[in-house]
Short mmCIF file of the C-alpha atoms (twelve columns), coordinates in Angstrom:
data_MODEL
# 
_entry.id   MODEL 
# 
loop_
_atom_site.group_PDB 
_atom_site.id 
_atom_site.type_symbol 
_atom_site.label_atom_id 
_atom_site.label_alt_id 
_atom_site.label_comp_id 
_atom_site.label_asym_id 
_atom_site.label_seq_id 
_atom_site.Cartn_x 
_atom_site.Cartn_y 
_atom_site.Cartn_z 
_atom_site.pdbx_PDB_model_num 
ATOM 1  C CA . MET A 1  -0.011 -0.018 -0.054  1 
ATOM 2  C CA . THR A 2  1.291  3.387  -0.800  1 
ATOM 3  C CA . ASP A 3  1.521  5.971  1.964   1 
ATOM 4  C CA . PRO A 4  -0.537 9.058  1.146   1 
ATOM 5  C CA . ALA A 5  2.027  11.205 2.980   1 
ATOM 6  C CA . ALA A 6  4.782  10.059 0.925   1 
ATOM 7  C CA . ARG A 7  6.753  12.727 -0.699  1 
ATOM 8  C CA . HIS A 8  6.552  13.107 -4.530  1 
ATOM 9  C CA . ARG A 9  9.908  14.022 -6.193  1 
ATOM 10 C CA . ILE A 10 9.503  16.769 -8.922  1 
ATOM 11 C CA . THR A 11 12.277 17.730 -11.246 1 
ATOM 12 C CA . LEU A 12 11.674 20.980 -13.170 1 
ATOM 13 C CA . LEU A 13 13.725 21.529 -15.992 1 
ATOM 14 C CA . THR A 14 13.788 25.238 -16.568 1 
ATOM 15 C CA . GLN A 15 15.564 28.056 -18.642 1 
ATOM 16 C CA . ALA A 16 16.313 31.636 -18.161 1 
ATOM 17 C CA . ASP A 17 13.560 34.493 -19.003 1 
ATOM 18 C CA . CYS A 18 10.897 31.699 -19.413 1 
ATOM 19 C CA . ALA A 19 7.305  32.998 -18.385 1 
ATOM 20 C CA . LEU A 20 5.951  29.250 -18.582 1 
ATOM 21 C CA . CYS A 21 8.827  28.339 -15.976 1 
ATOM 22 C CA . GLU A 22 7.530  30.972 -13.772 1 
ATOM 23 C CA . HIS A 23 3.919  29.790 -14.052 1 
ATOM 24 C CA . ALA A 24 5.138  26.103 -13.282 1 
ATOM 25 C CA . LYS A 25 6.948  27.342 -10.010 1 
ATOM 26 C CA . THR A 26 3.636  28.968 -9.071  1 
ATOM 27 C CA . ILE A 27 1.668  25.842 -9.756  1 
ATOM 28 C CA . LEU A 28 4.097  23.527 -7.773  1 
ATOM 29 C CA . ALA A 29 3.876  26.057 -4.800  1 
ATOM 30 C CA . LYS A 30 0.144  25.957 -4.711  1 
ATOM 31 C CA . VAL A 31 -0.003 22.088 -5.137  1 
ATOM 32 C CA . GLY A 32 2.822  21.659 -2.693  1 
ATOM 33 C CA . ALA A 33 0.564  23.211 -0.061  1 
ATOM 34 C CA . ASP A 34 -1.711 20.145 -0.326  1 
ATOM 35 C CA . HIS A 35 0.737  17.478 -1.343  1 
ATOM 36 C CA . PRO A 36 4.195  16.779 0.016   1 
ATOM 37 C CA . LEU A 37 6.727  17.503 -2.901  1 
ATOM 38 C CA . ASP A 38 10.539 17.663 -3.157  1 
ATOM 39 C CA . ILE A 39 11.287 19.805 -5.867  1 
ATOM 40 C CA . THR A 40 14.593 20.012 -7.755  1 
ATOM 41 C CA . GLU A 41 15.072 22.785 -10.182 1 
ATOM 42 C CA . ILE A 42 17.550 22.169 -12.989 1 
ATOM 43 C CA . ASP A 43 18.747 24.562 -15.842 1 
ATOM 44 C CA . LEU A 44 18.130 23.086 -19.369 1 
ATOM 45 C CA . ALA A 45 21.478 24.925 -20.551 1 
ATOM 46 C CA . GLY A 46 23.517 22.763 -18.222 1 
ATOM 47 C CA . GLU A 47 24.931 19.340 -19.003 1 
ATOM 48 C CA . GLU A 48 22.377 17.597 -16.538 1 
ATOM 49 C CA . GLY A 49 19.376 19.405 -17.884 1 
ATOM 50 C CA . ARG A 50 20.314 18.615 -21.492 1 
ATOM 51 C CA . ARG A 51 20.593 15.018 -20.643 1 
ATOM 52 C CA . LEU A 52 17.538 14.712 -18.488 1 
ATOM 53 C CA . SER A 53 15.638 16.583 -21.114 1 
ATOM 54 C CA . ALA A 54 16.863 14.225 -23.769 1 
ATOM 55 C CA . GLU A 55 15.965 10.895 -21.845 1 
ATOM 56 C CA . ALA A 56 12.465 12.336 -20.924 1 
ATOM 57 C CA . GLY A 57 11.693 13.726 -24.569 1 
ATOM 58 C CA . VAL A 58 11.103 17.373 -23.209 1 
ATOM 59 C CA . LEU A 59 10.983 19.474 -26.287 1 
ATOM 60 C CA . PHE A 60 10.975 22.763 -24.546 1 
ATOM 61 C CA . ALA A 61 10.873 24.396 -20.990 1 
ATOM 62 C CA . PRO A 62 9.407  23.614 -18.363 1 
ATOM 63 C CA . GLY A 63 10.037 20.132 -18.444 1 
ATOM 64 C CA . ILE A 64 8.504  18.270 -15.434 1 
ATOM 65 C CA . LEU A 65 9.382  14.742 -14.137 1 
ATOM 66 C CA . LEU A 66 7.237  13.221 -11.510 1 
ATOM 67 C CA . ASN A 67 9.064  10.696 -9.461  1 
ATOM 68 C CA . GLY A 68 11.616 10.328 -12.021 1 
ATOM 69 C CA . GLU A 69 9.279  9.846  -14.867 1 
ATOM 70 C CA . PRO A 70 8.460  12.127 -17.718 1 
ATOM 71 C CA . PHE A 71 5.262  13.911 -16.928 1 
ATOM 72 C CA . SER A 72 4.896  17.182 -18.999 1 
ATOM 73 C CA . TYR A 73 6.536  20.117 -20.761 1 
ATOM 74 C CA . GLY A 74 5.328  23.371 -21.822 1 
ATOM 75 C CA . ARG A 75 2.416  25.093 -19.642 1 
ATOM 76 C CA . LEU A 76 1.897  22.801 -16.577 1 
ATOM 77 C CA . SER A 77 -1.701 22.020 -15.783 1 
ATOM 78 C CA . GLU A 78 -2.501 22.334 -12.086 1 
ATOM 79 C CA . ARG A 79 -5.538 20.094 -12.621 1 
ATOM 80 C CA . ARG A 80 -3.508 17.184 -14.376 1 
ATOM 81 C CA . LEU A 81 -0.758 17.333 -11.753 1 
ATOM 82 C CA . ARG A 82 -3.257 17.160 -8.805  1 
ATOM 83 C CA . ARG A 83 -4.928 14.215 -10.625 1 
ATOM 84 C CA . ALA A 84 -1.522 12.304 -11.089 1 
ATOM 85 C CA . LEU A 85 -0.465 12.912 -7.473  1 
ATOM 86 C CA . LYS A 86 -3.710 11.802 -6.208  1 
ATOM 87 C CA . ALA A 87 -3.627 8.490  -8.465  1 
ATOM 88 C CA . VAL A 88 0.120  7.858  -7.168  1 
ATOM 89 C CA . ALA A 89 -1.093 8.231  -3.667  1 
ATOM 90 C CA . ALA A 90 -4.211 5.964  -3.941  1 
ATOM 91 C CA . PRO A 91 -3.719 2.432  -2.730  1 
ATOM 92 C CA . ASN A 92 -4.113 -0.122 -5.490  1 
ATOM 93 C CA . PRO A 93 -6.847 -2.512 -4.468  1 
ATOM 94 C CA . THR A 94 -5.075 -5.472 -6.262  1 
ATOM 95 C CA . GLN A 95 -1.866 -5.179 -4.152  1 
ATOM 96 C CA . LYS A 96 -1.495 -6.570 -0.665  1 
# 
């Protein structure tokens, strides 16, 4: 069973002067008030950012990885993120 209080790892791939990146940070702050998030911000211009974006298929900033898996890029949907976090936290009735 998954612990609903478990922290979710969010990797935010950003770039300088990016309005969508600022929007993503605002959304993450709002969602973080309701869900425990560990957020790591990585610049797409750096070596690690380029590697992660290539592995995750991020075409442009901001890129979001949720618990190490590609989640989205571009404008972050608060509703979609909340649904995903709720689904991850929900226990799977087929597991014991």
